[in-house]
Amino acid sequence: MLEEARQLLERYYGYSSFRPGQDRLISSILDGHDVLGIMPTGGGKSICYQIPALLLPGVSLVVSPLISLMKDQIDSLTQMGIPATFINSSISGSEVGKRLRGASLGQYKLIYIAPERLELESFRSLLRSLPISMVAIDEAHCISQWGHDFRPSYRRIAELLAELPGRPRVTAFTATATPEVTSDILAHLNIPRDQVYLTGFDRTNLKFSVVKGENKHDYLLSFIRERADQAGIIYAATRKEVDSLCELLVKKGINAGRYHAGLSDGARKEAQERFLYDDIRVMVASNAFGMGIDKSNVRYVIHANMPKNMEAYYQEAGRAGRDGEPGECILLFSPQDTIIQKFLIEEGIGDPERRTNEYRKLQGMVDYCHTTRCLRKYILNYFGEEAPEECGNCGNCSDEVEEADLTREAQMIFSCIYRMKERFGAALVSQVLKGSRNQKVRQFRFDELPTYGLMSRHTEKEITDLIHTLSAEGYLTLTEGKFPVLKLSPKAARVLRGEESVLQRRRIAVRREEEGNAELFEELRKLRKELSERDHVPPYVVFPDSTLREMSVLLPTDRSSMLSVKGVGEAKFLRYGVLFLERIQAYMEQGSH
Ligand code: ADP
Ligand code: MG
């Protein structure tokens, strides 16, 4: 049977072999099992139901929420010689009748339907008269309330299945299903657990990284300029942000276009085509962009804002490197992003249980941004796949990391949380540790705690960042909801008792390929010369060339970014770093650099 399937693959699609996972899944369908296939975007799910549909008698139904893509999908099947049609709201009543009659006469092997159709009893009764041998459910996560795109009409699928004479085979497919969504799909469709095919979530050609504390505009501009001939997508959270980023890029001479739901159909279509044909190089887009986009040479996907959950992130980032060539997936994180996402949850979701669930998913996303462990492992584990400790090809696994001992800082934080009776969030804890005089701190008399001002040498932001990292690493847990409260985990208690230390993998500033700003580099060399004469030491003792070079690339603007430059430690920062900061600042202000 599988051999026949292979021949069809060759004949209709022109592919010589199945991808890993496709053949196992197809065999199982052909053996008569109901299956759930979980494969990443671009993994080749369609073929997994189209080929069995061709081999099975009668017709197969495909339920899909992607109504705007149906016509194109059917056109391309038709062009390959596969008899298929679709039924959705764009079709007149009489045309629906005609297509269904055609189906009962055996004119089609596949009928794509929009889930909303199933709400109509009249439509379901028409389906009962068709020889349906398989129902394929695409984007099956829409069944689950815990998924990221719940569609109530998907719940009607089970009803339909119960009504159809001679229960057809049921196959379900999705790119993103967490363990609980998986369980939900299985329970709802009655698919046995041993028929879950989870394949290849790892996209080994993609390099993931999270960038924090950078000026987003500067980062984007320099990143894009370094890749003058490559296509990329930049995702932003709001229409307004899409517009302003696109404007910025265009103003700086970059060939960019934009895409979001606020634009007319025509404008969107045009932008999309121009991007597909490499007419525009960088697409700045909201999450409305990407469904069904099969452009394979997208070399990078940058998220200018953190998305609402890992499912959305992996789907969007996964649009890089579909051709198997290296791709970069970079998330530019700022704490503001969390606030926006919380706002969207509050505004958008009424049901309290679902809201709590969304908050939990959001926390999973925030943890991704703060973990110092392997990002690939984090992603794969999130989707229920095993992974080695380190992948060697993500921002956290690159060679340029060092282990820093943060036990002291962690103890200060844990102790402060403990003394505040584990009843407050990261912001207030940071303020207390910083020694803030703010109203709330005084109101609760936290300025009388022994931990008050204990970390005054850090900025509040540094303290909150550290708290987030500690929570991503499992030392702290956050309660669910709009105002998460910090609690100590047993791991934290061991650190407080001095039984365990906290080691953090810290990224040493990545040195970029290019040489940085040569003019600024010269400026910095001059300053180094002055200081070396003042202190009677050779220049390289002040800072080696490589450090100056890195400063001219990274353009640090504050203490923490200066400290991230390789070769700048605490002591040297105080002695020299401050002066270099001033010089860089002056240089930047003096011209349009
Ligand atoms: P998904 O629905 O999982 O996102 P698709 O079914 O749209 O992915 O397939 C993505 C791309 O991979 C399509 O261009 C498809 O033709 C191609 N493809 C699928 N299976 C194979 C295969 N066995 N060999 C080569 N290309 C394949
Ligand atoms: Mg698909």
JSON list of N, CA, C and O in Angstrom, two decimals, residues 120-147:
[
{"chain": "A", "resi": 120, "resn": "LEU", "atom": "N", "xyz": [-24.72, 24.12, 10.34]},
{"chain": "A", "resi": 120, "resn": "LEU", "atom": "CA", "xyz": [-26.02, 24.00, 9.66]},
{"chain": "A", "resi": 120, "resn": "LEU", "atom": "C", "xyz": [-26.44, 22.55, 9.60]},
{"chain": "A", "resi": 120, "resn": "LEU", "atom": "O", "xyz": [-25.80, 21.74, 8.94]},
{"chain": "A", "resi": 121, "resn": "GLU", "atom": "N", "xyz": [-27.54, 22.25, 10.27]},
{"chain": "A", "resi": 121, "resn": "GLU", "atom": "CA", "xyz": [-28.04, 20.88, 10.27]},
{"chain": "A", "resi": 121, "resn": "GLU", "atom": "C", "xyz": [-28.33, 20.43, 8.83]},
{"chain": "A", "resi": 121, "resn": "GLU", "atom": "O", "xyz": [-28.03, 19.30, 8.43]},
{"chain": "A", "resi": 122, "resn": "SER", "atom": "N", "xyz": [-28.87, 21.37, 8.02]},
{"chain": "A", "resi": 122, "resn": "SER", "atom": "CA", "xyz": [-29.19, 21.01, 6.63]},
{"chain": "A", "resi": 122, "resn": "SER", "atom": "C", "xyz": [-27.95, 20.54, 5.87]},
{"chain": "A", "resi": 122, "resn": "SER", "atom": "O", "xyz": [-28.00, 19.59, 5.09]},
{"chain": "A", "resi": 123, "resn": "PHE", "atom": "N", "xyz": [-26.82, 21.21, 6.15]},
{"chain": "A", "resi": 123, "resn": "PHE", "atom": "CA", "xyz": [-25.60, 20.84, 5.46]},
{"chain": "A", "resi": 123, "resn": "PHE", "atom": "C", "xyz": [-25.10, 19.47, 5.94]},
{"chain": "A", "resi": 123, "resn": "PHE", "atom": "O", "xyz": [-24.72, 18.62, 5.14]},
{"chain": "A", "resi": 124, "resn": "ARG", "atom": "N", "xyz": [-25.18, 19.28, 7.26]},
{"chain": "A", "resi": 124, "resn": "ARG", "atom": "CA", "xyz": [-24.73, 17.98, 7.79]},
{"chain": "A", "resi": 124, "resn": "ARG", "atom": "C", "xyz": [-25.56, 16.85, 7.19]},
{"chain": "A", "resi": 124, "resn": "ARG", "atom": "O", "xyz": [-25.06, 15.78, 6.89]},
{"chain": "A", "resi": 125, "resn": "SER", "atom": "N", "xyz": [-26.85, 17.11, 7.01]},
{"chain": "A", "resi": 125, "resn": "SER", "atom": "CA", "xyz": [-27.70, 16.03, 6.49]},
{"chain": "A", "resi": 125, "resn": "SER", "atom": "C", "xyz": [-27.34, 15.72, 5.03]},
{"chain": "A", "resi": 125, "resn": "SER", "atom": "O", "xyz": [-27.37, 14.58, 4.61]},
{"chain": "A", "resi": 126, "resn": "LEU", "atom": "N", "xyz": [-26.93, 16.74, 4.29]},
{"chain": "A", "resi": 126, "resn": "LEU", "atom": "CA", "xyz": [-26.49, 16.49, 2.91]},
{"chain": "A", "resi": 126, "resn": "LEU", "atom": "C", "xyz": [-25.22, 15.62, 2.91]},
{"chain": "A", "resi": 126, "resn": "LEU", "atom": "O", "xyz": [-25.06, 14.73, 2.07]},
{"chain": "A", "resi": 127, "resn": "LEU", "atom": "N", "xyz": [-24.33, 15.92, 3.89]},
{"chain": "A", "resi": 127, "resn": "LEU", "atom": "CA", "xyz": [-23.09, 15.14, 3.95]},
{"chain": "A", "resi": 127, "resn": "LEU", "atom": "C", "xyz": [-23.36, 13.67, 4.23]},
{"chain": "A", "resi": 127, "resn": "LEU", "atom": "O", "xyz": [-22.64, 12.79, 3.78]},
{"chain": "A", "resi": 128, "resn": "ARG", "atom": "N", "xyz": [-24.45, 13.42, 4.99]},
{"chain": "A", "resi": 128, "resn": "ARG", "atom": "CA", "xyz": [-24.75, 12.03, 5.37]},
{"chain": "A", "resi": 128, "resn": "ARG", "atom": "C", "xyz": [-25.00, 11.13, 4.16]},
{"chain": "A", "resi": 128, "resn": "ARG", "atom": "O", "xyz": [-24.88, 9.93, 4.24]},
{"chain": "A", "resi": 129, "resn": "SER", "atom": "N", "xyz": [-25.34, 11.77, 3.03]},
{"chain": "A", "resi": 129, "resn": "SER", "atom": "CA", "xyz": [-25.64, 10.94, 1.86]},
{"chain": "A", "resi": 129, "resn": "SER", "atom": "C", "xyz": [-24.40, 10.68, 1.00]},
{"chain": "A", "resi": 129, "resn": "SER", "atom": "O", "xyz": [-24.48, 10.03, -0.04]},
{"chain": "A", "resi": 130, "resn": "LEU", "atom": "N", "xyz": [-23.25, 11.24, 1.42]},
{"chain": "A", "resi": 130, "resn": "LEU", "atom": "CA", "xyz": [-22.05, 11.05, 0.60]},
{"chain": "A", "resi": 130, "resn": "LEU", "atom": "C", "xyz": [-21.23, 9.85, 1.08]},
{"chain": "A", "resi": 130, "resn": "LEU", "atom": "O", "xyz": [-21.22, 9.55, 2.27]},
{"chain": "A", "resi": 131, "resn": "PRO", "atom": "N", "xyz": [-20.53, 9.20, 0.14]},
{"chain": "A", "resi": 131, "resn": "PRO", "atom": "CA", "xyz": [-19.64, 8.09, 0.54]},
{"chain": "A", "resi": 131, "resn": "PRO", "atom": "C", "xyz": [-18.33, 8.62, 1.12]},
{"chain": "A", "resi": 131, "resn": "PRO", "atom": "O", "xyz": [-17.30, 8.58, 0.44]},
{"chain": "A", "resi": 132, "resn": "ILE", "atom": "N", "xyz": [-18.37, 9.10, 2.36]},
{"chain": "A", "resi": 132, "resn": "ILE", "atom": "CA", "xyz": [-17.18, 9.72, 2.95]},
{"chain": "A", "resi": 132, "resn": "ILE", "atom": "C", "xyz": [-16.31, 8.66, 3.63]},
{"chain": "A", "resi": 132, "resn": "ILE", "atom": "O", "xyz": [-16.76, 8.00, 4.56]},
{"chain": "A", "resi": 133, "resn": "SER", "atom": "N", "xyz": [-15.07, 8.51, 3.16]},
{"chain": "A", "resi": 133, "resn": "SER", "atom": "CA", "xyz": [-14.25, 7.48, 3.79]},
{"chain": "A", "resi": 133, "resn": "SER", "atom": "C", "xyz": [-13.23, 8.06, 4.75]},
{"chain": "A", "resi": 133, "resn": "SER", "atom": "O", "xyz": [-12.64, 7.33, 5.55]},
{"chain": "A", "resi": 134, "resn": "MET", "atom": "N", "xyz": [-13.02, 9.37, 4.69]},
{"chain": "A", "resi": 134, "resn": "MET", "atom": "CA", "xyz": [-12.08, 9.95, 5.65]},
{"chain": "A", "resi": 134, "resn": "MET", "atom": "C", "xyz": [-12.46, 11.40, 5.91]},
{"chain": "A", "resi": 134, "resn": "MET", "atom": "O", "xyz": [-12.91, 12.11, 5.01]},
{"chain": "A", "resi": 135, "resn": "VAL", "atom": "N", "xyz": [-12.33, 11.81, 7.18]},
{"chain": "A", "resi": 135, "resn": "VAL", "atom": "CA", "xyz": [-12.46, 13.23, 7.50]},
{"chain": "A", "resi": 135, "resn": "VAL", "atom": "C", "xyz": [-11.10, 13.69, 8.00]},
{"chain": "A", "resi": 135, "resn": "VAL", "atom": "O", "xyz": [-10.57, 13.14, 8.97]},
{"chain": "A", "resi": 136, "resn": "ALA", "atom": "N", "xyz": [-10.52, 14.65, 7.29]},
{"chain": "A", "resi": 136, "resn": "ALA", "atom": "CA", "xyz": [-9.22, 15.18, 7.70]},
{"chain": "A", "resi": 136, "resn": "ALA", "atom": "C", "xyz": [-9.44, 16.55, 8.31]},
{"chain": "A", "resi": 136, "resn": "ALA", "atom": "O", "xyz": [-10.14, 17.38, 7.74]},
{"chain": "A", "resi": 137, "resn": "ILE", "atom": "N", "xyz": [-8.87, 16.75, 9.49]},
{"chain": "A", "resi": 137, "resn": "ILE", "atom": "CA", "xyz": [-9.07, 18.02, 10.19]},
{"chain": "A", "resi": 137, "resn": "ILE", "atom": "C", "xyz": [-7.76, 18.77, 10.24]},
{"chain": "A", "resi": 137, "resn": "ILE", "atom": "O", "xyz": [-6.83, 18.39, 10.95]},
{"chain": "A", "resi": 138, "resn": "ASP", "atom": "N", "xyz": [-7.68, 19.82, 9.42]},
{"chain": "A", "resi": 138, "resn": "ASP", "atom": "CA", "xyz": [-6.46, 20.60, 9.37]},
{"chain": "A", "resi": 138, "resn": "ASP", "atom": "C", "xyz": [-6.52, 21.65, 10.48]},
{"chain": "A", "resi": 138, "resn": "ASP", "atom": "O", "xyz": [-7.60, 22.06, 10.88]},
{"chain": "A", "resi": 139, "resn": "GLU", "atom": "N", "xyz": [-5.37, 22.08, 10.95]},
{"chain": "A", "resi": 139, "resn": "GLU", "atom": "CA", "xyz": [-5.30, 23.07, 12.05]},
{"chain": "A", "resi": 139, "resn": "GLU", "atom": "C", "xyz": [-6.14, 22.58, 13.24]},
{"chain": "A", "resi": 139, "resn": "GLU", "atom": "O", "xyz": [-6.96, 23.32, 13.80]},
{"chain": "A", "resi": 140, "resn": "ALA", "atom": "N", "xyz": [-5.92, 21.32, 13.61]},
{"chain": "A", "resi": 140, "resn": "ALA", "atom": "CA", "xyz": [-6.78, 20.68, 14.60]},
{"chain": "A", "resi": 140, "resn": "ALA", "atom": "C", "xyz": [-6.72, 21.31, 15.99]},
{"chain": "A", "resi": 140, "resn": "ALA", "atom": "O", "xyz": [-7.59, 21.07, 16.82]},
{"chain": "A", "resi": 141, "resn": "HIS", "atom": "N", "xyz": [-5.69, 22.12, 16.26]},
{"chain": "A", "resi": 141, "resn": "HIS", "atom": "CA", "xyz": [-5.64, 22.79, 17.58]},
{"chain": "A", "resi": 141, "resn": "HIS", "atom": "C", "xyz": [-6.85, 23.70, 17.77]},
{"chain": "A", "resi": 141, "resn": "HIS", "atom": "O", "xyz": [-7.17, 24.06, 18.90]},
{"chain": "A", "resi": 142, "resn": "CYS", "atom": "N", "xyz": [-7.52, 24.07, 16.67]},
{"chain": "A", "resi": 142, "resn": "CYS", "atom": "CA", "xyz": [-8.72, 24.92, 16.78]},
{"chain": "A", "resi": 142, "resn": "CYS", "atom": "C", "xyz": [-9.84, 24.23, 17.56]},
{"chain": "A", "resi": 142, "resn": "CYS", "atom": "O", "xyz": [-10.80, 24.87, 17.98]},
{"chain": "A", "resi": 143, "resn": "ILE", "atom": "N", "xyz": [-9.72, 22.92, 17.75]},
{"chain": "A", "resi": 143, "resn": "ILE", "atom": "CA", "xyz": [-10.71, 22.18, 18.52]},
{"chain": "A", "resi": 143, "resn": "ILE", "atom": "C", "xyz": [-10.64, 22.53, 20.00]},
{"chain": "A", "resi": 143, "resn": "ILE", "atom": "O", "xyz": [-11.63, 22.52, 20.71]},
{"chain": "A", "resi": 144, "resn": "SER", "atom": "N", "xyz": [-9.41, 22.82, 20.44]},
{"chain": "A", "resi": 144, "resn": "SER", "atom": "CA", "xyz": [-9.21, 22.92, 21.88]},
{"chain": "A", "resi": 144, "resn": "SER", "atom": "C", "xyz": [-9.31, 24.34, 22.41]},
{"chain": "A", "resi": 144, "resn": "SER", "atom": "O", "xyz": [-8.72, 25.27, 21.85]},
{"chain": "A", "resi": 145, "resn": "GLN", "atom": "N", "xyz": [-10.02, 24.45, 23.49]},
{"chain": "A", "resi": 145, "resn": "GLN", "atom": "CA", "xyz": [-10.11, 25.75, 24.17]},
{"chain": "A", "resi": 145, "resn": "GLN", "atom": "C", "xyz": [-8.75, 26.20, 24.66]},
{"chain": "A", "resi": 145, "resn": "GLN", "atom": "O", "xyz": [-8.53, 27.37, 24.92]},
{"chain": "A", "resi": 146, "resn": "TRP", "atom": "N", "xyz": [-7.84, 25.23, 24.86]},
{"chain": "A", "resi": 146, "resn": "TRP", "atom": "CA", "xyz": [-6.52, 25.58, 25.40]},
{"chain": "A", "resi": 146, "resn": "TRP", "atom": "C", "xyz": [-5.55, 25.89, 24.27]},
{"chain": "A", "resi": 146, "resn": "TRP", "atom": "O", "xyz": [-4.41, 26.23, 24.52]},
{"chain": "A", "resi": 147, "resn": "GLY", "atom": "N", "xyz": [-5.97, 25.70, 23.05]},
{"chain": "A", "resi": 147, "resn": "GLY", "atom": "CA", "xyz": [-5.10, 26.00, 21.92]},
{"chain": "A", "resi": 147, "resn": "GLY", "atom": "C", "xyz": [-5.03, 27.50, 21.73]},
{"chain": "A", "resi": 147, "resn": "GLY", "atom": "O", "xyz": [-5.66, 28.26, 22.46]}
]
